Amino acid sequence: MTGATRKWTRDNWPIAAAMIQYPNMLADGRSVQDQSAEDWSRTVGEVADAGFTEIDPTDSWLRVADLSPGRRAEFLDVVASHGMTIPAISSSRRSVIDADSGDEYLAYSHRVIDTAAEIGAASVSFGFFEPLTETQKKALWFWTEQGAKNPDDPAIWKKAVARISELGRHAAELGIEVSLEMYEDTYLGTADSSVRFVEEVGLDNVGINADLGNLIRLHRPVEHWLQMMTKVAPYAKYWHVKNYMRIEDEHAGLIATHPVPLESGLINYRTAIRLALEHGFASAFLCEHYGGDGLSVSATNRDYLRRILPRN
């Protein structure tokens, strides 16, 4: 599956800030959904002050697709007032095959696609990962604890393919690409499974969010990042990028990881991006980072990407 012809250079490639460092619920018990435009502006202003010109209103922070038309217009005015655009919308932990809420999340995902078209975003990102468990919420790093797993059930796999195909067809009608996020213990939990899944969907506008960081951070054996990237590069679309340091001591039975800036971690993004570009990658990036001042590290990652992307 080859991407569209690249149309950007390192100077104007859309590189968005994720909003994962901002909570949906505020200390006073209010939801970000109910904040005033002035409150939204303070948060978006922080992102602009970090040097970002693009933002992804990640729905772990704000569900733009669930705002009323008037409130959505208010939010878009806030984004524009800070000189920013929205190249994509990412959905988190709203799996369309969730045993309890899958139907609700499917309807929501359709609204996300409609909203993306309405606001001029070219991409949406969906995944099959589910809400954090209570044990994960208590851990310093949630990925060190076991989370929910997609069932080893051919019928559920088939349902997942059917539902993503449905979303993909809807998105194609509106000129939107769908990127499916790689994540452990889901149907996109390995490179091989990810490729198999998108090939079964079989739509040109549906590809893989090659978020290898979600996999190399695991305290368990994983496939080498370069092997994974080589497999998924032909299918890469909207891409969440982050990196981790990974230490393995086979004799001691030790595997440990922690977040680091893109240029400092295990994944060589210079090589990974080159692979994707060779297959026609022509989508936006999203910078993420867990721990510390995630926004500032994301800004550092953005600057790194601008140094290694093509000049022309």
PDB file of C-alpha atoms in Angstrom:
ATOM      1  CA  MET A   1       0.000   0.000   0.000  1.00  0.00           C
ATOM      2  CA  THR A   2       1.801   3.121  -1.186  1.00  0.00           C
ATOM      3  CA  GLY A   3       1.055   6.548   0.232  1.00  0.00           C
ATOM      4  CA  ALA A   4       0.289   9.696  -1.693  1.00  0.00           C
ATOM      5  CA  THR A   5       3.014  11.804  -3.257  1.00  0.00           C
ATOM      6  CA  ARG A   6       4.790  13.829  -0.587  1.00  0.00           C
ATOM      7  CA  LYS A   7       3.913  17.515  -0.712  1.00  0.00           C
ATOM      8  CA  TRP A   8       5.800  18.951   2.283  1.00  0.00           C
ATOM      9  CA  THR A   9       9.359  19.799   3.286  1.00  0.00           C
ATOM     10  CA  ARG A  10      11.007  19.910   6.704  1.00  0.00           C
ATOM     11  CA  ASP A  11       9.932  23.541   7.053  1.00  0.00           C
ATOM     12  CA  ASN A  12       6.196  23.038   6.651  1.00  0.00           C
ATOM     13  CA  TRP A  13       5.540  19.365   7.419  1.00  0.00           C
ATOM     14  CA  PRO A  14       2.607  19.284   9.873  1.00  0.00           C
ATOM     15  CA  ILE A  15       3.926  18.197  13.287  1.00  0.00           C
ATOM     16  CA  ALA A  16       1.265  18.361  15.966  1.00  0.00           C
ATOM     17  CA  ALA A  17       1.415  18.401  19.730  1.00  0.00           C
ATOM     18  CA  ALA A  18      -0.470  15.691  21.552  1.00  0.00           C
ATOM     19  CA  MET A  19      -2.544  16.713  24.544  1.00  0.00           C
ATOM     20  CA  ILE A  20      -1.855  13.612  26.645  1.00  0.00           C
ATOM     21  CA  GLN A  21      -0.209  15.675  29.370  1.00  0.00           C
ATOM     22  CA  TYR A  22      -3.476  17.548  29.980  1.00  0.00           C
ATOM     23  CA  PRO A  23      -6.271  15.789  31.913  1.00  0.00           C
ATOM     24  CA  ASN A  24      -9.893  15.674  30.853  1.00  0.00           C
ATOM     25  CA  MET A  25     -11.097  16.191  34.431  1.00  0.00           C
ATOM     26  CA  LEU A  26      -9.987  19.267  36.328  1.00  0.00           C
ATOM     27  CA  ALA A  27      -9.054  19.529  40.002  1.00  0.00           C
ATOM     28  CA  ASP A  28     -12.351  21.240  40.790  1.00  0.00           C
ATOM     29  CA  GLY A  29     -14.335  18.345  39.311  1.00  0.00           C
ATOM     30  CA  ARG A  30     -15.228  20.035  36.038  1.00  0.00           C
ATOM     31  CA  SER A  31     -14.653  18.443  32.655  1.00  0.00           C
ATOM     32  CA  VAL A  32     -12.567  20.132  29.968  1.00  0.00           C
ATOM     33  CA  GLN A  33     -15.670  19.694  27.806  1.00  0.00           C
ATOM     34  CA  ASP A  34     -17.372  22.342  29.950  1.00  0.00           C
ATOM     35  CA  GLN A  35     -14.509  24.840  30.164  1.00  0.00           C
ATOM     36  CA  SER A  36     -14.923  28.353  28.859  1.00  0.00           C
ATOM     37  CA  ALA A  37     -13.206  29.447  25.664  1.00  0.00           C
ATOM     38  CA  GLU A  38     -10.878  31.518  27.849  1.00  0.00           C
ATOM     39  CA  ASP A  39      -9.823  28.401  29.783  1.00  0.00           C
ATOM     40  CA  TRP A  40      -9.257  26.459  26.560  1.00  0.00           C
ATOM     41  CA  SER A  41      -7.202  29.383  25.303  1.00  0.00           C
ATOM     42  CA  ARG A  42      -4.856  29.222  28.287  1.00  0.00           C
ATOM     43  CA  THR A  43      -4.121  25.572  27.557  1.00  0.00           C
ATOM     44  CA  VAL A  44      -3.811  25.965  23.799  1.00  0.00           C
ATOM     45  CA  GLY A  45      -1.664  29.042  24.421  1.00  0.00           C
ATOM     46  CA  GLU A  46       0.835  26.900  26.330  1.00  0.00           C
ATOM     47  CA  VAL A  47       1.147  24.649  23.295  1.00  0.00           C
ATOM     48  CA  ALA A  48       1.616  27.627  20.992  1.00  0.00           C
ATOM     49  CA  ASP A  49       4.220  29.084  23.357  1.00  0.00           C
ATOM     50  CA  ALA A  50       6.150  25.815  23.003  1.00  0.00           C
ATOM     51  CA  GLY A  51       6.484  26.651  19.311  1.00  0.00           C
ATOM     52  CA  PHE A  52       3.821  24.374  17.859  1.00  0.00           C
ATOM     53  CA  THR A  53       1.793  25.506  14.879  1.00  0.00           C
ATOM     54  CA  GLU A  54      -0.325  22.328  14.827  1.00  0.00           C
ATOM     55  CA  ILE A  55      -2.338  20.658  17.553  1.00  0.00           C
ATOM     56  CA  ASP A  56      -4.213  17.350  17.794  1.00  0.00           C
ATOM     57  CA  PRO A  57      -7.121  17.752  20.239  1.00  0.00           C
ATOM     58  CA  THR A  58      -6.519  14.227  21.531  1.00  0.00           C
ATOM     59  CA  ASP A  59      -9.804  13.021  22.971  1.00  0.00           C
ATOM     60  CA  SER A  60      -8.283  11.955  26.273  1.00  0.00           C
ATOM     61  CA  TRP A  61      -8.240  15.745  26.787  1.00  0.00           C
ATOM     62  CA  LEU A  62     -11.163  17.114  24.764  1.00  0.00           C
ATOM     63  CA  ARG A  63     -13.761  15.296  22.680  1.00  0.00           C
ATOM     64  CA  VAL A  64     -14.158  17.837  19.917  1.00  0.00           C
ATOM     65  CA  ALA A  65     -16.599  15.522  18.143  1.00  0.00           C
ATOM     66  CA  ASP A  66     -18.945  15.688  21.155  1.00  0.00           C
ATOM     67  CA  LEU A  67     -19.045  19.470  21.375  1.00  0.00           C
ATOM     68  CA  SER A  68     -22.158  21.235  20.150  1.00  0.00           C
ATOM     69  CA  PRO A  69     -21.692  23.098  16.850  1.00  0.00           C
ATOM     70  CA  GLY A  70     -21.503  26.397  18.703  1.00  0.00           C
ATOM     71  CA  ARG A  71     -18.964  25.166  21.239  1.00  0.00           C
ATOM     72  CA  ARG A  72     -16.903  23.525  18.476  1.00  0.00           C
ATOM     73  CA  ALA A  73     -16.817  26.858  16.659  1.00  0.00           C
ATOM     74  CA  GLU A  74     -15.591  28.473  19.888  1.00  0.00           C
ATOM     75  CA  PHE A  75     -12.788  25.939  20.144  1.00  0.00           C
ATOM     76  CA  LEU A  76     -11.757  26.414  16.536  1.00  0.00           C
ATOM     77  CA  ASP A  77     -11.656  30.173  17.093  1.00  0.00           C
ATOM     78  CA  VAL A  78      -9.335  29.561  20.065  1.00  0.00           C
ATOM     79  CA  VAL A  79      -7.024  27.396  17.976  1.00  0.00           C
ATOM     80  CA  ALA A  80      -6.963  29.946  15.132  1.00  0.00           C
ATOM     81  CA  SER A  81      -6.340  32.827  17.550  1.00  0.00           C
ATOM     82  CA  HIS A  82      -3.056  31.171  18.501  1.00  0.00           C
ATOM     83  CA  GLY A  83      -2.040  30.738  14.867  1.00  0.00           C
ATOM     84  CA  MET A  84      -2.538  26.971  14.945  1.00  0.00           C
ATOM     85  CA  THR A  85      -4.240  24.365  12.766  1.00  0.00           C
ATOM     86  CA  ILE A  86      -5.538  20.842  13.402  1.00  0.00           C
ATOM     87  CA  PRO A  87      -4.106  18.266  10.961  1.00  0.00           C
ATOM     88  CA  ALA A  88      -5.655  15.239  12.681  1.00  0.00           C
ATOM     89  CA  ILE A  89      -7.784  13.962  15.556  1.00  0.00           C
ATOM     90  CA  SER A  90      -6.653  11.029  17.700  1.00  0.00           C
ATOM     91  CA  SER A  91      -9.015   8.838  19.677  1.00  0.00           C
ATOM     92  CA  SER A  92      -7.737   6.985  22.732  1.00  0.00           C
ATOM     93  CA  ARG A  93      -9.157   3.967  24.582  1.00  0.00           C
ATOM     94  CA  ARG A  94     -12.449   3.963  22.717  1.00  0.00           C
ATOM     95  CA  SER A  95     -12.275   0.630  20.950  1.00  0.00           C
ATOM     96  CA  VAL A  96     -15.070  -0.194  18.535  1.00  0.00           C
ATOM     97  CA  ILE A  97     -14.939  -3.809  19.754  1.00  0.00           C
ATOM     98  CA  ASP A  98     -15.093  -2.947  23.467  1.00  0.00           C
ATOM     99  CA  ALA A  99     -17.336  -5.601  25.011  1.00  0.00           C
ATOM    100  CA  ASP A 100     -19.455  -3.040  26.865  1.00  0.00           C
ATOM    101  CA  SER A 101     -19.279   0.137  24.807  1.00  0.00           C
ATOM    102  CA  GLY A 102     -18.246  -0.938  21.310  1.00  0.00           C
ATOM    103  CA  ASP A 103     -21.457   0.211  19.652  1.00  0.00           C
ATOM    104  CA  GLU A 104     -21.251   3.584  21.382  1.00  0.00           C
ATOM    105  CA  TYR A 105     -17.614   3.991  20.356  1.00  0.00           C
ATOM    106  CA  LEU A 106     -18.407   3.040  16.769  1.00  0.00           C
ATOM    107  CA  ALA A 107     -21.004   5.824  16.593  1.00  0.00           C
ATOM    108  CA  TYR A 108     -18.525   8.187  18.245  1.00  0.00           C
ATOM    109  CA  SER A 109     -15.819   7.249  15.716  1.00  0.00           C
ATOM    110  CA  HIS A 110     -18.163   8.170  12.894  1.00  0.00           C
ATOM    111  CA  ARG A 111     -18.655  11.562  14.566  1.00  0.00           C
ATOM    112  CA  VAL A 112     -14.872  11.967  14.791  1.00  0.00           C
ATOM    113  CA  ILE A 113     -14.601  11.407  11.035  1.00  0.00           C
ATOM    114  CA  ASP A 114     -17.361  13.921  10.319  1.00  0.00           C
ATOM    115  CA  THR A 115     -15.715  16.416  12.653  1.00  0.00           C
ATOM    116  CA  ALA A 116     -12.322  15.940  11.002  1.00  0.00           C
ATOM    117  CA  ALA A 117     -13.853  16.775   7.637  1.00  0.00           C
ATOM    118  CA  GLU A 118     -15.674  19.770   9.108  1.00  0.00           C
ATOM    119  CA  ILE A 119     -12.552  21.322  10.657  1.00  0.00           C
ATOM    120  CA  GLY A 120     -10.146  20.502   7.827  1.00  0.00           C
ATOM    121  CA  ALA A 121      -8.212  17.691   9.489  1.00  0.00           C
ATOM    122  CA  ALA A 122      -6.888  15.164   6.969  1.00  0.00           C
ATOM    123  CA  SER A 123      -6.462  12.205   9.333  1.00  0.00           C
ATOM    124  CA  VAL A 124      -7.984  10.361  12.260  1.00  0.00           C
ATOM    125  CA  SER A 125      -6.313   7.787  14.489  1.00  0.00           C
ATOM    126  CA  PHE A 126      -8.194   4.932  16.139  1.00  0.00           C
ATOM    127  CA  GLY A 127      -7.056   1.962  18.203  1.00  0.00           C
ATOM    128  CA  PHE A 128      -8.281  -1.189  19.880  1.00  0.00           C
ATOM    129  CA  PHE A 129      -6.721  -0.475  23.287  1.00  0.00           C
ATOM    130  CA  GLU A 130      -9.079  -0.132  26.235  1.00  0.00           C
ATOM    131  CA  PRO A 131      -9.203   1.991  29.433  1.00  0.00           C
ATOM    132  CA  LEU A 132      -6.386   1.540  31.917  1.00  0.00           C
ATOM    133  CA  THR A 133      -6.980  -0.999  34.658  1.00  0.00           C
ATOM    134  CA  GLU A 134      -6.932   0.112  38.292  1.00  0.00           C
ATOM    135  CA  THR A 135      -3.507  -1.525  38.662  1.00  0.00           C
ATOM    136  CA  GLN A 136      -2.190   0.385  35.658  1.00  0.00           C
ATOM    137  CA  LYS A 137      -3.524   3.660  37.057  1.00  0.00           C
ATOM    138  CA  LYS A 138      -1.570   3.120  40.289  1.00  0.00           C
ATOM    139  CA  ALA A 139       1.719   2.263  38.567  1.00  0.00           C
ATOM    140  CA  LEU A 140       4.415   4.875  37.928  1.00  0.00           C
ATOM    141  CA  TRP A 141       4.483   3.760  34.284  1.00  0.00           C
ATOM    142  CA  PHE A 142       1.209   2.135  33.257  1.00  0.00           C
ATOM    143  CA  TRP A 143       2.846  -0.059  30.604  1.00  0.00           C
ATOM    144  CA  THR A 144       4.687  -2.024  33.312  1.00  0.00           C
ATOM    145  CA  GLU A 145       1.357  -3.576  34.346  1.00  0.00           C
ATOM    146  CA  GLN A 146      -0.801  -5.876  32.265  1.00  0.00           C
ATOM    147  CA  GLY A 147      -3.671  -4.151  30.493  1.00  0.00           C
ATOM    148  CA  ALA A 148      -6.730  -5.431  28.685  1.00  0.00           C
ATOM    149  CA  LYS A 149      -6.210  -7.822  25.799  1.00  0.00           C
ATOM    150  CA  ASN A 150      -8.157  -8.192  22.571  1.00  0.00           C
ATOM    151  CA  PRO A 151      -9.758 -11.643  22.563  1.00  0.00           C
ATOM    152  CA  ASP A 152      -8.165 -14.485  20.616  1.00  0.00           C
ATOM    153  CA  ASP A 153     -11.443 -15.026  18.807  1.00  0.00           C
ATOM    154  CA  PRO A 154     -11.766 -15.113  15.004  1.00  0.00           C
ATOM    155  CA  ALA A 155     -15.314 -13.787  15.242  1.00  0.00           C
ATOM    156  CA  ILE A 156     -14.212 -10.675  17.147  1.00  0.00           C
ATOM    157  CA  TRP A 157     -11.301 -10.153  14.743  1.00  0.00           C
ATOM    158  CA  LYS A 158     -13.785 -10.334  11.862  1.00  0.00           C
ATOM    159  CA  LYS A 159     -16.030  -7.847  13.665  1.00  0.00           C
ATOM    160  CA  ALA A 160     -13.073  -5.498  14.115  1.00  0.00           C
ATOM    161  CA  VAL A 161     -12.220  -5.700  10.416  1.00  0.00           C
ATOM    162  CA  ALA A 162     -15.849  -5.051   9.474  1.00  0.00           C
ATOM    163  CA  ARG A 163     -16.159  -2.033  11.753  1.00  0.00           C
ATOM    164  CA  ILE A 164     -12.902  -0.450  10.632  1.00  0.00           C
ATOM    165  CA  SER A 165     -13.914  -1.097   7.024  1.00  0.00           C
ATOM    166  CA  GLU A 166     -17.165   0.723   7.731  1.00  0.00           C
ATOM    167  CA  LEU A 167     -15.281   3.660   9.215  1.00  0.00           C
ATOM    168  CA  GLY A 168     -12.756   3.591   6.390  1.00  0.00           C
ATOM    169  CA  ARG A 169     -15.433   3.805   3.723  1.00  0.00           C
ATOM    170  CA  HIS A 170     -17.063   6.716   5.538  1.00  0.00           C
ATOM    171  CA  ALA A 171     -13.693   8.459   5.816  1.00  0.00           C
ATOM    172  CA  ALA A 172     -12.887   7.857   2.148  1.00  0.00           C
ATOM    173  CA  GLU A 173     -16.095   9.592   1.105  1.00  0.00           C
ATOM    174  CA  LEU A 174     -14.847  12.691   2.954  1.00  0.00           C
ATOM    175  CA  GLY A 175     -11.212  12.494   1.839  1.00  0.00           C
ATOM    176  CA  ILE A 176      -9.987  11.465   5.310  1.00  0.00           C
ATOM    177  CA  GLU A 177      -7.316   8.857   6.067  1.00  0.00           C
ATOM    178  CA  VAL A 178      -7.679   6.396   8.942  1.00  0.00           C
ATOM    179  CA  SER A 179      -4.577   5.410  10.886  1.00  0.00           C
ATOM    180  CA  LEU A 180      -4.748   2.422  13.257  1.00  0.00           C
ATOM    181  CA  GLU A 181      -2.495   2.669  16.286  1.00  0.00           C
ATOM    182  CA  MET A 182      -0.072  -0.124  17.113  1.00  0.00           C
ATOM    183  CA  TYR A 183      -0.532  -1.129  20.753  1.00  0.00           C
ATOM    184  CA  GLU A 184       0.350  -4.190  22.784  1.00  0.00           C
ATOM    185  CA  ASP A 185      -2.081  -7.089  23.150  1.00  0.00           C
ATOM    186  CA  THR A 186      -4.434  -5.680  20.533  1.00  0.00           C
ATOM    187  CA  TYR A 187      -5.024  -6.770  16.966  1.00  0.00           C
ATOM    188  CA  LEU A 188      -2.291  -4.271  16.069  1.00  0.00           C
ATOM    189  CA  GLY A 189       0.014  -5.535  18.809  1.00  0.00           C
ATOM    190  CA  THR A 190       2.746  -6.764  16.454  1.00  0.00           C
ATOM    191  CA  ALA A 191       3.977  -5.700  13.045  1.00  0.00           C
ATOM    192  CA  ASP A 192       2.780  -8.927  11.439  1.00  0.00           C
ATOM    193  CA  SER A 193      -0.679  -8.661  12.962  1.00  0.00           C
ATOM    194  CA  SER A 194      -0.948  -4.982  12.016  1.00  0.00           C
ATOM    195  CA  VAL A 195      -0.121  -5.700   8.385  1.00  0.00           C
ATOM    196  CA  ARG A 196      -2.526  -8.631   8.294  1.00  0.00           C
ATOM    197  CA  PHE A 197      -5.296  -6.472   9.742  1.00  0.00           C
ATOM    198  CA  VAL A 198      -5.000  -3.545   7.328  1.00  0.00           C
ATOM    199  CA  GLU A 199      -4.662  -5.932   4.401  1.00  0.00           C
ATOM    200  CA  GLU A 200      -7.915  -7.596   5.421  1.00  0.00           C
ATOM    201  CA  VAL A 201      -9.581  -4.177   5.609  1.00  0.00           C
ATOM    202  CA  GLY A 202      -8.208  -3.565   2.122  1.00  0.00           C
ATOM    203  CA  LEU A 203      -8.871   0.165   1.775  1.00  0.00           C
ATOM    204  CA  ASP A 204      -6.260   2.563   0.419  1.00  0.00           C
ATOM    205  CA  ASN A 205      -7.111   5.246   2.991  1.00  0.00           C
ATOM    206  CA  VAL A 206      -6.720   2.883   5.989  1.00  0.00           C
ATOM    207  CA  GLY A 207      -3.190   2.310   7.247  1.00  0.00           C
ATOM    208  CA  ILE A 208      -1.008   1.892  10.304  1.00  0.00           C
ATOM    209  CA  ASN A 209      -0.067   4.397  12.982  1.00  0.00           C
ATOM    210  CA  ALA A 210       3.487   3.086  13.443  1.00  0.00           C
ATOM    211  CA  ASP A 211       3.703   4.006  17.123  1.00  0.00           C
ATOM    212  CA  LEU A 212       6.533   1.569  17.847  1.00  0.00           C
ATOM    213  CA  GLY A 213       7.141   3.360  21.138  1.00  0.00           C
ATOM    214  CA  ASN A 214       4.049   1.641  22.515  1.00  0.00           C
ATOM    215  CA  LEU A 215       5.813  -1.694  21.975  1.00  0.00           C
ATOM    216  CA  ILE A 216       9.486  -1.099  22.733  1.00  0.00           C
ATOM    217  CA  ARG A 217       8.586   0.298  26.179  1.00  0.00           C
ATOM    218  CA  LEU A 218       7.185  -3.053  27.304  1.00  0.00           C
ATOM    219  CA  HIS A 219       9.052  -4.977  29.987  1.00  0.00           C
ATOM    220  CA  ARG A 220       8.889  -8.127  27.912  1.00  0.00           C
ATOM    221  CA  PRO A 221      10.621  -9.434  24.774  1.00  0.00           C
ATOM    222  CA  VAL A 222       9.557  -7.612  21.609  1.00  0.00           C
ATOM    223  CA  GLU A 223      10.566  -7.748  17.965  1.00  0.00           C
ATOM    224  CA  HIS A 224      13.468  -5.459  17.004  1.00  0.00           C
ATOM    225  CA  TRP A 225      12.167  -2.020  16.108  1.00  0.00           C
ATOM    226  CA  LEU A 226      13.826  -2.048  12.670  1.00  0.00           C
ATOM    227  CA  GLN A 227      12.207  -5.354  11.751  1.00  0.00           C
ATOM    228  CA  MET A 228       8.832  -3.963  12.806  1.00  0.00           C
ATOM    229  CA  MET A 229       9.320  -0.710  10.925  1.00  0.00           C
ATOM    230  CA  THR A 230      10.422  -2.491   7.765  1.00  0.00           C
ATOM    231  CA  LYS A 231       7.166  -4.471   7.801  1.00  0.00           C
ATOM    232  CA  VAL A 232       4.784  -1.599   8.525  1.00  0.00           C
ATOM    233  CA  ALA A 233       6.487   1.182   6.513  1.00  0.00           C
ATOM    234  CA  PRO A 234       4.478   0.480   3.325  1.00  0.00           C
ATOM    235  CA  TYR A 235       1.258   1.027   5.302  1.00  0.00           C
ATOM    236  CA  ALA A 236       2.268   4.005   7.450  1.00  0.00           C
ATOM    237  CA  LYS A 237      -0.159   6.897   7.796  1.00  0.00           C
ATOM    238  CA  TYR A 238      -0.695   9.493  10.562  1.00  0.00           C
ATOM    239  CA  TRP A 239       2.156   8.723  12.954  1.00  0.00           C
ATOM    240  CA  HIS A 240       2.450   9.131  16.735  1.00  0.00           C
ATOM    241  CA  VAL A 241       6.160   9.411  17.526  1.00  0.00           C
ATOM    242  CA  LYS A 242       7.864   8.935  20.886  1.00  0.00           C
ATOM    243  CA  ASN A 243      10.920   7.067  22.079  1.00  0.00           C
ATOM    244  CA  TYR A 244      12.232   5.068  25.032  1.00  0.00           C
ATOM    245  CA  MET A 245      15.536   3.846  26.364  1.00  0.00           C
ATOM    246  CA  ARG A 246      15.453   0.077  26.686  1.00  0.00           C
ATOM    247  CA  ILE A 247      17.843  -2.063  28.706  1.00  0.00           C
ATOM    248  CA  GLU A 248      17.917  -5.856  28.357  1.00  0.00           C
ATOM    249  CA  ASP A 249      20.050  -8.185  30.474  1.00  0.00           C
ATOM    250  CA  GLU A 250      19.324 -11.719  29.376  1.00  0.00           C
ATOM    251  CA  HIS A 251      21.458 -13.267  32.140  1.00  0.00           C
ATOM    252  CA  ALA A 252      19.689 -11.352  34.902  1.00  0.00           C
ATOM    253  CA  GLY A 253      16.280 -11.657  33.247  1.00  0.00           C
ATOM    254  CA  LEU A 254      15.978  -7.869  33.310  1.00  0.00           C
ATOM    255  CA  ILE A 255      14.118  -5.628  30.874  1.00  0.00           C
ATOM    256  CA  ALA A 256      13.621  -1.974  31.820  1.00  0.00           C
ATOM    257  CA  THR A 257      12.519   1.092  29.878  1.00  0.00           C
ATOM    258  CA  HIS A 258      11.884   4.786  30.397  1.00  0.00           C
ATOM    259  CA  PRO A 259      10.800   7.676  28.143  1.00  0.00           C
ATOM    260  CA  VAL A 260      13.462   9.784  26.412  1.00  0.00           C
ATOM    261  CA  PRO A 261      13.509  12.364  23.586  1.00  0.00           C
ATOM    262  CA  LEU A 262      13.218  11.009  20.049  1.00  0.00           C
ATOM    263  CA  GLU A 263      16.900  11.366  19.188  1.00  0.00           C
ATOM    264  CA  SER A 264      18.076   9.660  22.404  1.00  0.00           C
ATOM    265  CA  GLY A 265      16.131   6.402  22.426  1.00  0.00           C
ATOM    266  CA  LEU A 266      16.228   2.932  20.975  1.00  0.00           C
ATOM    267  CA  ILE A 267      14.324   3.726  17.778  1.00  0.00           C
ATOM    268  CA  ASN A 268      16.449   5.488  15.176  1.00  0.00           C
ATOM    269  CA  TYR A 269      13.803   7.801  13.761  1.00  0.00           C
ATOM    270  CA  ARG A 270      16.129   9.048  11.035  1.00  0.00           C
ATOM    271  CA  THR A 271      16.106   5.508   9.631  1.00  0.00           C
ATOM    272  CA  ALA A 272      12.443   4.818  10.440  1.00  0.00           C
ATOM    273  CA  ILE A 273      11.229   7.949   8.668  1.00  0.00           C
ATOM    274  CA  ARG A 274      13.455   7.286   5.679  1.00  0.00           C
ATOM    275  CA  LEU A 275      11.855   3.843   5.335  1.00  0.00           C
ATOM    276  CA  ALA A 276       8.370   5.329   5.462  1.00  0.00           C
ATOM    277  CA  LEU A 277       9.232   8.042   2.937  1.00  0.00           C
ATOM    278  CA  GLU A 278      10.572   5.430   0.533  1.00  0.00           C
ATOM    279  CA  HIS A 279       7.058   3.977   0.513  1.00  0.00           C
ATOM    280  CA  GLY A 280       5.398   7.346  -0.073  1.00  0.00           C
ATOM    281  CA  PHE A 281       4.564   8.365   3.491  1.00  0.00           C
ATOM    282  CA  ALA A 282       2.753  11.709   3.255  1.00  0.00           C
ATOM    283  CA  SER A 283       0.954  12.220   6.550  1.00  0.00           C
ATOM    284  CA  ALA A 284       1.329  14.407   9.608  1.00  0.00           C
ATOM    285  CA  PHE A 285       3.275  13.511  12.743  1.00  0.00           C
ATOM    286  CA  LEU A 286       2.132  13.732  16.352  1.00  0.00           C
ATOM    287  CA  CYS A 287       4.724  14.296  19.087  1.00  0.00           C
ATOM    288  CA  GLU A 288       4.028  12.553  22.400  1.00  0.00           C
ATOM    289  CA  HIS A 289       6.015  12.153  25.609  1.00  0.00           C
ATOM    290  CA  TYR A 290       5.152  10.725  29.017  1.00  0.00           C
ATOM    291  CA  GLY A 291       6.680  12.004  32.238  1.00  0.00           C
ATOM    292  CA  GLY A 292       8.101  15.347  33.321  1.00  0.00           C
ATOM    293  CA  ASP A 293       7.355  18.315  31.090  1.00  0.00           C
ATOM    294  CA  GLY A 294       5.931  16.276  28.240  1.00  0.00           C
ATOM    295  CA  LEU A 295       5.061  19.379  26.219  1.00  0.00           C
ATOM    296  CA  SER A 296       8.627  20.696  26.249  1.00  0.00           C
ATOM    297  CA  VAL A 297      10.080  17.303  25.325  1.00  0.00           C
ATOM    298  CA  SER A 298       7.528  17.082  22.516  1.00  0.00           C
ATOM    299  CA  ALA A 299       8.736  20.468  21.287  1.00  0.00           C
ATOM    300  CA  THR A 300      12.307  19.164  21.316  1.00  0.00           C
ATOM    301  CA  ASN A 301      11.093  16.169  19.322  1.00  0.00           C
ATOM    302  CA  ARG A 302       9.404  18.458  16.805  1.00  0.00           C
ATOM    303  CA  ASP A 303      12.639  20.341  16.251  1.00  0.00           C
ATOM    304  CA  TYR A 304      14.498  17.058  15.773  1.00  0.00           C
ATOM    305  CA  LEU A 305      11.983  15.958  13.147  1.00  0.00           C
ATOM    306  CA  ARG A 306      12.432  19.233  11.278  1.00  0.00           C
ATOM    307  CA  ARG A 307      16.190  18.608  11.142  1.00  0.00           C
ATOM    308  CA  ILE A 308      15.848  15.120   9.636  1.00  0.00           C
ATOM    309  CA  LEU A 309      12.879  15.525   7.281  1.00  0.00           C
ATOM    310  CA  PRO A 310      13.645  16.200   3.592  1.00  0.00           C
ATOM    311  CA  ARG A 311      14.793  19.684   2.643  1.00  0.00           C
ATOM    312  CA  ASN A 312      12.684  19.675  -0.509  1.00  0.00           C
TER     313      ASN A 312
END
